[in-house]
XYZ file of C-alpha atoms in Angstrom:
500
model
C 89.160 63.173 56.201
C 88.923 59.237 54.011
C 91.792 60.936 51.628
C 93.566 61.695 54.481
C 93.255 58.481 55.419
C 93.704 56.254 52.125
C 96.981 58.083 52.418
C 98.672 58.259 55.523
C 98.833 54.892 56.441
C 101.129 54.301 52.997
C 103.960 56.777 54.607
C 104.437 53.750 57.178
C 104.837 51.242 54.582
C 108.078 49.054 54.192
C 107.849 49.071 50.904
C 109.522 51.940 48.871
C 107.082 52.173 46.338
C 103.811 52.504 47.723
C 104.999 55.345 50.045
C 105.738 57.444 46.640
C 102.199 56.348 45.737
C 101.177 57.638 49.243
C 103.333 60.340 49.046
C 102.600 61.052 45.184
C 98.325 61.380 46.957
C 98.810 63.788 49.334
C 100.617 66.046 47.024
C 97.468 65.886 45.108
C 95.200 66.340 48.102
C 97.428 68.787 49.903
C 94.533 71.114 49.678
C 91.648 69.983 51.449
C 93.592 68.399 54.527
C 93.024 69.766 57.862
C 95.923 71.901 60.256
C 96.034 68.956 62.270
C 96.769 66.337 59.104
C 99.509 68.660 57.767
C 101.655 68.652 61.145
C 100.914 64.873 61.150
C 102.077 64.167 57.487
C 105.118 66.830 57.444
C 106.303 65.194 61.180
C 106.055 61.660 58.872
C 107.333 62.898 55.710
C 110.686 64.435 57.808
C 111.246 60.886 59.136
C 111.341 58.944 55.948
C 114.480 57.758 54.143
C 116.404 59.471 51.494
C 114.996 56.621 49.229
C 111.679 58.680 48.465
C 113.660 62.277 48.537
C 112.325 63.167 45.294
C 108.670 62.707 46.405
C 108.862 63.759 50.136
C 110.230 67.187 48.397
C 107.013 67.172 45.889
C 104.826 66.207 48.879
C 105.789 69.492 50.987
C 106.025 71.842 48.277
C 102.183 71.078 48.234
C 100.997 71.148 51.856
C 103.359 74.689 52.120
C 101.468 76.081 49.082
C 98.301 75.120 50.891
C 98.116 75.473 54.559
C 101.408 78.409 54.097
C 100.581 80.071 57.640
C 100.488 77.014 59.550
C 104.365 76.018 57.823
C 105.143 79.660 58.004
C 103.666 80.149 62.169
C 104.523 76.627 63.560
C 106.454 74.119 61.228
C 109.045 76.019 59.899
C 109.876 77.922 62.975
C 111.014 74.657 64.556
C 112.683 73.369 62.184
C 115.251 76.718 61.938
C 115.020 76.368 64.966
C 117.411 72.708 65.402
C 118.697 73.326 62.335
C 120.904 70.589 60.475
C 122.126 69.060 57.502
C 119.208 66.694 57.506
C 116.594 68.766 57.405
C 117.983 71.489 54.504
C 115.843 69.706 51.579
C 112.867 70.291 53.947
C 113.181 73.602 55.062
C 114.207 74.339 51.021
C 111.021 72.229 50.240
C 108.471 74.284 53.285
C 109.664 77.854 52.055
C 107.616 78.339 49.094
C 106.511 81.815 49.745
C 108.103 84.902 49.785
C 108.032 85.796 53.683
C 108.823 81.932 54.086
C 111.998 81.867 51.834
C 113.640 85.427 53.456
C 112.993 84.147 57.288
C 114.760 80.625 55.676
C 117.712 82.815 53.832
C 118.040 84.612 56.729
C 118.071 81.910 59.317
C 120.683 79.687 57.009
C 122.954 82.308 56.193
C 122.534 83.336 59.589
C 123.676 79.347 61.263
C 126.800 79.523 58.490
C 128.121 82.755 59.859
C 127.624 81.298 63.616
C 129.534 78.179 62.570
C 132.405 80.388 60.922
C 132.615 82.629 64.137
C 132.805 79.799 66.357
C 135.744 78.366 64.047
C 135.165 74.684 63.477
C 135.601 73.145 60.009
C 133.217 73.998 57.858
C 133.458 70.888 55.753
C 130.258 69.668 54.760
C 128.035 72.917 54.624
C 128.058 73.297 51.077
C 124.539 71.764 51.773
C 123.431 74.711 53.408
C 125.153 77.252 50.929
C 123.531 75.252 48.050
C 119.952 75.550 50.057
C 120.340 78.933 50.638
C 120.857 79.520 46.727
C 118.113 77.507 46.354
C 115.903 79.356 48.587
C 116.965 82.394 46.744
C 115.683 81.065 44.043
C 112.294 80.990 45.074
C 112.484 84.272 46.680
C 114.218 85.761 43.490
C 110.849 84.372 41.120
C 108.377 86.468 43.104
C 109.869 89.297 41.626
C 108.413 92.331 43.659
C 110.254 95.902 45.002
C 109.638 94.503 48.074
C 111.755 90.856 47.685
C 114.222 92.685 45.622
C 114.940 95.650 48.625
C 115.413 92.695 50.986
C 118.164 90.604 49.199
C 120.352 93.831 48.149
C 119.396 94.929 52.384
C 119.749 91.688 54.378
C 121.393 89.322 52.448
C 124.295 90.852 50.785
C 125.625 91.632 53.769
C 125.226 88.594 54.967
C 127.294 87.010 52.812
C 129.702 90.057 52.766
C 130.229 89.220 57.169
C 130.225 85.528 56.764
C 132.755 85.789 53.679
C 135.243 87.547 56.572
C 134.119 85.648 58.971
C 134.794 82.456 57.433
C 138.621 83.698 57.007
C 139.537 85.054 60.587
C 138.723 82.251 61.919
C 140.456 79.642 59.376
C 143.447 78.055 60.599
C 144.275 74.934 58.930
C 144.315 74.122 55.286
C 141.219 72.043 55.486
C 139.587 74.848 57.204
C 140.948 77.085 54.272
C 139.836 73.792 50.881
C 136.380 73.983 52.571
C 136.311 77.573 51.846
C 137.255 77.203 48.433
C 133.780 75.230 48.359
C 132.171 77.455 50.025
C 132.603 80.418 48.308
C 131.488 79.095 44.675
C 128.601 79.238 46.168
C 128.704 82.819 48.421
C 129.266 83.648 44.547
C 126.704 82.562 42.941
C 124.047 83.998 46.200
C 125.862 87.267 45.313
C 125.516 86.996 41.400
C 121.561 86.452 41.569
C 121.086 89.084 44.239
C 123.354 91.446 41.745
C 121.053 90.578 38.565
C 118.203 92.018 40.964
C 119.125 95.230 41.160
C 118.875 98.907 39.994
C 121.194 101.147 38.789
C 122.059 102.904 42.633
C 122.596 99.509 44.435
C 123.997 97.274 42.340
C 126.708 101.099 41.733
C 127.526 100.843 45.161
C 127.855 97.081 45.796
C 130.390 96.840 42.753
C 132.476 100.556 43.735
C 132.674 98.785 47.182
C 133.812 95.417 46.317
C 136.453 96.605 43.610
C 137.623 99.150 46.286
C 138.411 96.094 47.856
C 139.820 94.317 44.868
C 142.486 97.439 44.141
C 143.995 97.933 48.333
C 144.155 93.996 48.094
C 147.591 93.562 46.475
C 149.113 90.790 48.906
C 147.500 87.735 45.976
C 147.530 85.524 49.114
C 144.203 83.347 49.238
C 142.333 85.452 50.585
C 142.504 87.615 47.324
C 141.421 84.474 45.720
C 137.451 84.469 47.108
C 137.301 87.891 46.764
C 137.963 88.023 43.449
C 135.144 85.301 42.869
C 132.493 87.267 44.931
C 133.857 90.838 43.007
C 133.252 88.720 39.539
C 129.887 87.352 40.821
C 129.303 90.544 41.380
C 130.446 91.888 37.966
C 129.025 88.851 35.779
C 124.858 90.194 37.689
C 124.921 93.929 37.809
C 123.232 95.325 34.313
C 125.528 96.611 31.473
C 124.864 100.530 32.246
C 126.482 100.061 35.611
C 129.245 98.331 34.395
C 129.685 101.404 32.181
C 130.012 103.448 34.467
C 132.907 101.546 35.979
C 134.763 100.331 33.293
C 137.420 102.547 33.671
C 138.121 101.205 37.015
C 136.920 97.524 35.777
C 138.958 96.518 32.405
C 142.347 97.695 34.069
C 142.483 95.355 37.404
C 140.414 92.248 35.297
C 143.025 92.700 32.950
C 145.927 92.731 34.882
C 145.003 89.603 36.997
C 143.596 87.661 33.776
C 147.288 88.349 31.799
C 149.772 87.983 35.253
C 147.906 86.428 37.893
C 149.762 83.366 39.432
C 146.686 82.068 40.925
C 145.139 79.908 38.517
C 141.945 80.099 40.459
C 142.182 84.371 40.442
C 143.305 84.203 36.749
C 140.248 82.486 35.747
C 138.152 84.398 37.565
C 139.719 88.014 36.461
C 138.997 86.431 32.891
C 135.380 86.069 33.331
C 134.911 88.641 34.575
C 136.755 90.530 31.927
C 135.001 88.342 29.378
C 130.935 89.595 31.181
C 132.340 93.287 30.934
C 133.680 92.856 27.395
C 129.744 91.483 26.335
C 128.684 94.149 28.352
C 130.406 97.416 26.804
C 128.611 99.861 24.285
C 129.692 98.298 21.070
C 131.782 101.596 19.591
C 132.350 103.403 23.045
C 135.670 104.531 23.901
C 136.286 101.059 27.041
C 135.486 98.887 23.535
C 137.942 101.000 21.552
C 140.726 100.686 24.428
C 139.820 96.195 24.589
C 140.329 96.118 20.860
C 143.636 98.556 20.029
C 145.889 98.252 23.813
C 144.436 94.988 25.375
C 144.504 92.810 22.607
C 148.446 94.092 21.285
C 149.473 93.451 24.551
C 148.387 89.922 24.427
C 149.386 89.528 20.692
C 152.849 90.417 22.235
C 152.416 88.044 24.841
C 151.380 84.468 22.751
C 153.846 86.167 20.722
C 157.117 85.768 22.509
C 156.268 85.228 26.220
C 157.446 82.684 28.266
C 155.568 79.740 28.231
C 153.387 80.000 31.782
C 152.525 83.900 29.916
C 151.255 82.419 26.641
C 148.959 79.847 28.767
C 147.679 83.422 30.593
C 147.521 85.083 27.735
C 145.534 82.579 25.530
C 142.971 81.922 28.255
C 142.207 85.601 28.411
C 142.109 85.408 24.804
C 139.627 82.929 24.837
C 137.784 85.054 27.449
C 137.628 88.093 25.467
C 137.136 85.957 22.459
C 134.265 84.330 23.171
C 132.790 87.252 24.633
C 132.780 89.178 21.443
C 131.333 86.055 19.823
C 128.710 85.780 21.855
C 127.233 89.373 20.725
C 128.179 89.292 17.120
C 130.684 91.485 17.134
C 132.314 93.322 13.817
C 136.018 92.584 15.868
C 135.149 88.968 16.632
C 136.322 87.032 13.294
C 139.041 89.413 13.926
C 139.792 87.423 17.141
C 139.272 83.814 16.031
C 141.379 83.990 13.198
C 144.199 85.225 15.682
C 143.188 81.769 17.763
C 142.864 79.668 14.572
C 147.033 81.380 13.498
C 147.687 79.778 17.379
C 146.544 76.295 16.328
C 150.244 76.113 14.627
C 151.878 77.293 17.935
C 153.883 74.229 19.382
C 153.551 75.353 22.900
C 149.693 76.183 23.281
C 148.511 74.758 19.693
C 146.067 72.613 21.002
C 145.053 74.316 24.099
C 143.746 76.788 21.142
C 142.011 73.799 19.902
C 140.119 73.113 21.874
C 139.677 76.673 22.928
C 136.914 76.414 20.609
C 134.769 74.368 23.084
C 134.589 77.475 25.209
C 133.755 79.114 21.894
C 130.890 77.998 22.023
C 129.611 76.635 24.733
C 126.870 77.813 26.574
C 127.616 78.559 30.428
C 125.863 78.734 33.543
C 127.664 80.996 34.859
C 128.281 84.167 33.437
C 126.775 84.961 30.070
C 123.394 84.555 30.257
C 119.551 86.267 29.621
C 119.391 86.663 33.756
C 122.590 88.131 33.696
C 121.507 91.153 30.828
C 124.758 89.358 28.733
C 124.740 90.918 25.176
C 123.848 87.525 23.222
C 122.970 87.343 19.677
C 120.401 84.545 18.731
C 122.180 81.934 15.787
C 125.712 83.418 16.269
C 126.874 79.777 16.997
C 125.731 78.637 13.435
C 127.536 82.179 11.525
C 130.740 81.211 13.523
C 130.957 77.881 11.771
C 130.049 79.323 8.554
C 133.315 81.977 8.774
C 135.572 79.312 10.843
C 135.515 76.321 9.371
C 135.833 76.306 5.837
C 138.816 78.485 7.267
C 139.881 75.560 9.263
C 139.348 73.023 6.093
C 142.408 75.282 4.076
C 144.601 75.418 6.958
C 144.794 71.317 7.136
C 145.777 70.937 4.064
C 149.645 73.214 4.619
C 150.101 72.943 8.147
C 152.783 70.471 9.342
C 152.066 67.336 10.372
C 152.465 67.532 14.779
C 149.508 69.779 14.585
C 147.439 69.035 11.818
C 145.569 67.135 15.206
C 145.075 70.036 16.471
C 142.819 71.579 12.924
C 140.971 68.629 13.736
C 140.159 69.519 17.435
C 139.019 72.713 16.503
C 136.848 71.674 13.824
C 135.166 68.574 16.115
C 134.743 70.910 19.107
C 132.910 73.307 16.036
C 130.529 70.630 14.679
C 129.256 69.681 18.395
C 128.146 73.254 18.901
C 125.943 73.529 15.971
C 122.566 71.746 15.432
C 122.365 68.417 14.580
C 120.447 69.333 11.071
C 123.926 71.660 10.139
C 126.384 68.262 11.044
C 124.572 66.236 8.883
C 124.648 68.172 5.788
C 128.510 68.144 6.704
C 130.179 64.878 7.937
C 130.165 63.136 4.972
C 132.647 65.051 3.382
C 134.571 66.190 6.982
C 134.716 62.061 7.000
C 138.514 61.255 5.919
C 139.230 64.028 8.602
C 137.334 62.022 10.916
C 138.900 58.761 10.793
C 142.081 60.033 10.277
C 140.747 61.242 14.595
C 140.193 58.033 15.386
C 143.738 56.604 14.161
C 146.263 59.081 15.020
C 143.632 61.314 18.520
C 144.185 61.300 21.647
C 141.702 59.916 23.998
C 139.680 62.697 24.616
C 139.599 63.583 20.435
C 138.875 60.257 19.849
C 135.228 60.357 22.249
C 134.486 63.254 20.644
C 135.320 61.626 16.625
C 133.358 58.501 17.804
C 130.475 60.515 17.969
C 130.535 62.299 14.849
C 131.462 58.601 13.073
C 127.713 57.464 15.399
C 126.124 60.365 13.614
C 127.371 59.841 10.047
C 126.084 55.721 10.177
C 122.432 57.159 10.451
C 123.093 60.265 7.793
C 125.213 58.785 5.198
C 125.430 55.213 5.821
C 126.812 53.980 2.356
C 129.940 56.354 2.296
C 130.382 54.256 5.851
C 129.251 51.182 4.524
C 132.371 51.568 2.283
C 135.380 52.136 4.859
C 133.517 48.942 6.964
C 136.128 46.552 7.220
C 138.580 49.767 8.543
C 136.093 51.961 10.309
C 135.399 48.026 12.486
C 138.854 47.794 13.262
C 139.761 50.865 14.914
C 136.257 50.586 16.990
C 137.417 47.510 17.935
C 140.598 48.714 19.092
C 139.117 51.559 21.357
C 136.955 48.959 23.094
C 140.245 47.453 24.390
C 141.937 48.909 27.872
C 143.185 51.819 28.257
C 139.930 53.099 25.519
C 138.074 55.907 27.525
C 135.361 54.115 25.940
C 132.648 52.613 27.327
C 129.390 51.261 27.531
C 125.963 52.507 25.052
C 127.733 54.772 22.998
C 130.105 52.730 21.328
C 127.390 49.205 21.200
C 125.440 51.246 18.907
C 127.731 52.390 16.789
C 129.293 48.552 16.024
C 125.127 47.693 15.421
C 125.642 50.940 13.338
C 127.211 48.994 10.399
C 125.428 45.793 11.022
C 122.592 47.540 9.834
C 124.001 48.394 6.282
C 125.102 44.389 5.533
């Protein structure tokens, strides 16, 4: 009682820091509070302004953990009955146990379904969908079979029903735009659920969505969202499910990724294609089909296709290459060398150069451990060791107008490897970095300056020998409309001062 008397009054303070201190105290003593005290604390926390939201959420989680029965039977039902955007964070924070999280998730999805059925504007509902995703993570973390069965039996039907209701009641362009944002969250929900399913469950879900995609040849806006949901499942399921459906998955995703003129659908299909290739058996018949047939078609388009067709083919080729690179497949080098050759192409050369960033970046929405992806250790270092020498040789032999593409590719590759590797290579690449500072585009200059910043520490004598030119270039970058601002530029300009 004395602890409650110390911390509870601070929740009424005008000073935000004092309120945060009180919320932290309540988090620490939550287990010692009575049910009545917990109810009063929750009621007050819900009324506190958003400037203490982080501490409020922590306190609510502590209260929910220590008084789960009270929260599940009394507090949470009241919040769910009057669910609104303002109360979403509190609802998520209180849904810490598997049974309360499941109830909350169903309520959030049900509320979204009601809004979509009513035909109201869905702008602003992203918060509700985000909350559903956060609660789903909590449900998923419990990890027992009953939870996984619940996800399969309840969440998937609700998400798909919500999808259908949204499109059935969307009458305006603004509504469709709201749908586009909302479906991203629904796709993430489906992906997380797909990650938990056994072979039979995942196979059934994928079959249903696959058939829907095969039947929908209209190319309408609905297909965009359907492809997003379908791809999310493809990304999340276990490899065995992909193997069993590969004969249908690969042609569909390749067709959409290579020929679809709707950019969102094309990108989602390319990502799904990447996920499938990453999970295929290395020496299986489907992988052979990709390496022999699909890559041949893409090469032909990249060689003599129209401008738009070449851009779509390059996008798909980059995702195909990424799938091979991260799993260190024997054909990865061959695919990467094709990208290197494209650096000389006047139509897609710069796009190919920027594609090196995609090849080596970590994705949050696919190719993760939870997605059962095949990702080898040290694949980035292996890529660096094999590709950078080829890029450096290419720089010396290409025409001036495509030379920058090679420099951009090297910069993206450098940024993906550990600092100690970069530090060893940067001195030998100093002339190339200086060239980018002088003639590169805005984004390229940013990359070059970041590398130069490391050089100031790694090779101060080398930088010092070019100090007048370097300072001149950096000062030029400080002037509008340069994209460089603030701390980064200041730290680089301070670096040469240390050489004096």
